[in-house]
Amino acid sequence: DPYRNEPRRHPALIVRSDKPFNGETPAELLVASPVTPNDMFFVRHHLPVPVIDNDKFTVTVEGAGMRSLQLSVQQLQQNFKKAQVAATVQCTGNRRTEMKAAPAPGGSGAQIKGLDWEVGAISNAEWGGVLLRDVLLAAGLQPGDASVQHIHLIGLDTDMTGTPYAASIPIDKALSEAGDVLLAWEMNGQPIPADHGGPLRVVVPGTTGARSVKWIGRIVASADECQGHWQQKDYKAFSPGTDWDAIDWSAAPAIQEMPVVSAICEPAEGAELSTYDGEVTIKGYAWSGGGRDIIRVDVSADGGKTWSPAKLSKHPHSRPSRAWAWTLYEATLPLPEGFKGQLQLACKATDQSYNTQPEDVSSIWNIRGLVNNAWHKVNVSVVE
Ligand code: MTE
Ligand code: MO
């Protein structure tokens, strides 16, 4: 059994699959603290967790015209400047269940395939490590060298045929001084746990989780994008009208930055509120890709007919265009006077580019159930 060496996991993680392990953070725990505790951070694996001897571990950095470096975590710590970045990791499939619950637009009967994530395939941490940029430059990468367009990030986890998990990011993101791409060994002040890619992982802030390769074994500067499965045949979204048999994977680019998203974490779907309270407090998160800051979150207690702005709380390191960490929000809305029955709560966020979220999933529906950033709606009932 390739899964015989899996680490122990917190029983509160909501298991979406066992082998490989996939577990989501319960919504109410997401908003319980600005950074997600390491053992409650959502886990997204495609393969068994690799067994790594941390004392012998090195990462290889290489590419055309560069010298090949093999670096231990200790060498990274001793030879490079430490960088700390608060960054949210969000899976491209976060909130897929809502898209799955909606019929394929046009009644085609097309079926979404993918893990049943609710709102918790997202978490936030303070990562410590070195800038990937510094390591690439130390290996002799020449900025502006037109023969290098992509940085391949290759994990140590492999499938039955020995093929590793791998992804790539564009060279401009990897080399940007404001890109904050990390080779990280620290997560919330602790060594990164095995489930999150320890001893060393990549964190690509502002980019979908799939590119933040865990257990990083090899980094290769290349003219071409990574040709692996997860770069070419997954993590791409198509037109609502495209069914499985019509997919041309080469027709869409691999998802890197993500759109603006938000979710309600409290109250939970189906919660009962009392008319005597006269009000409802809504808590949740908002985040946008590419470092775009959240400038506003609007909440509604009538399914989106009327809206009020929520109070935002941002990570202290967060700044415009480098807002890698999520924004938590909270709002208290009055309940309609004397009202009893069903209410629909809704939220939507706006980022610094004034991008906002679509009203429902129909216009963004896609057969992989990716990048669902529709208004998040939660139905509650008001009782005596
Ligand atoms: N890296 C490796 N080596 N193997 C993986 O399966 N999954 C990716 C990414 N990095 C993955 C990986 C995906 S799809 C996501 S969403 C994030 O890791 C999740 O990171 P986490 O498990 O620390 O939350
Ligand atoms: Mo993911």
Coordinates of N, CA, C and O in Angstrom, one line a residue, residues 1-6 19 47-51 158-160:
D1 N 0.8 -1.2 0.0 CA 0.0 0.0 0.0 C 0.9 1.2 0.0 O 1.6 1.5 1.0
P2 N 0.9 2.0 -1.1 CA 1.7 3.2 -1.1 C 1.3 4.3 -0.1 O 2.0 5.2 0.1
Y3 N 0.1 4.1 0.5 CA -0.4 5.0 1.5 C -0.1 4.6 3.0 O -0.7 5.1 3.9
R4 N 0.8 3.6 3.1 CA 1.1 3.1 4.5 C 1.8 4.1 5.4 O 1.8 3.9 6.6
N5 N 2.5 5.1 4.8 CA 3.3 6.0 5.6 C 2.6 7.4 5.9 O 3.3 8.3 6.2
E6 N 1.3 7.4 5.7 CA 0.7 8.8 5.8 C 0.8 9.3 7.2 O 0.7 8.6 8.2
K19 N -7.5 8.3 0.1 CA -6.2 7.9 -0.6 C -6.3 8.3 -2.0 O -7.0 7.7 -2.8
L47 N -1.3 12.4 -4.5 CA -0.5 11.2 -4.5 C -0.2 10.9 -3.0 O -0.4 11.7 -2.1
P48 N 0.5 9.7 -2.8 CA 0.9 9.5 -1.4 C 1.9 10.5 -0.9 O 2.7 11.0 -1.7
V49 N 1.9 10.8 0.4 CA 2.9 11.7 1.0 C 4.3 11.0 0.9 O 4.4 9.8 1.3
P50 N 5.3 11.6 0.3 CA 6.6 10.9 0.2 C 7.3 10.8 1.5 O 7.1 11.6 2.4
V51 N 8.0 9.7 1.7 CA 8.9 9.5 2.9 C 10.2 10.2 2.6 O 10.9 9.9 1.6
T158 N 5.3 10.8 -6.0 CA 5.2 10.1 -7.4 C 4.1 9.2 -7.5 O 3.6 8.7 -6.5
D159 N 3.6 9.0 -8.7 CA 2.5 8.0 -8.9 C 3.2 6.6 -9.1 O 4.4 6.5 -9.0
M160 N 2.3 5.6 -9.4 CA 2.8 4.2 -9.6 C 3.9 4.1 -10.6 O 4.7 3.2 -10.6

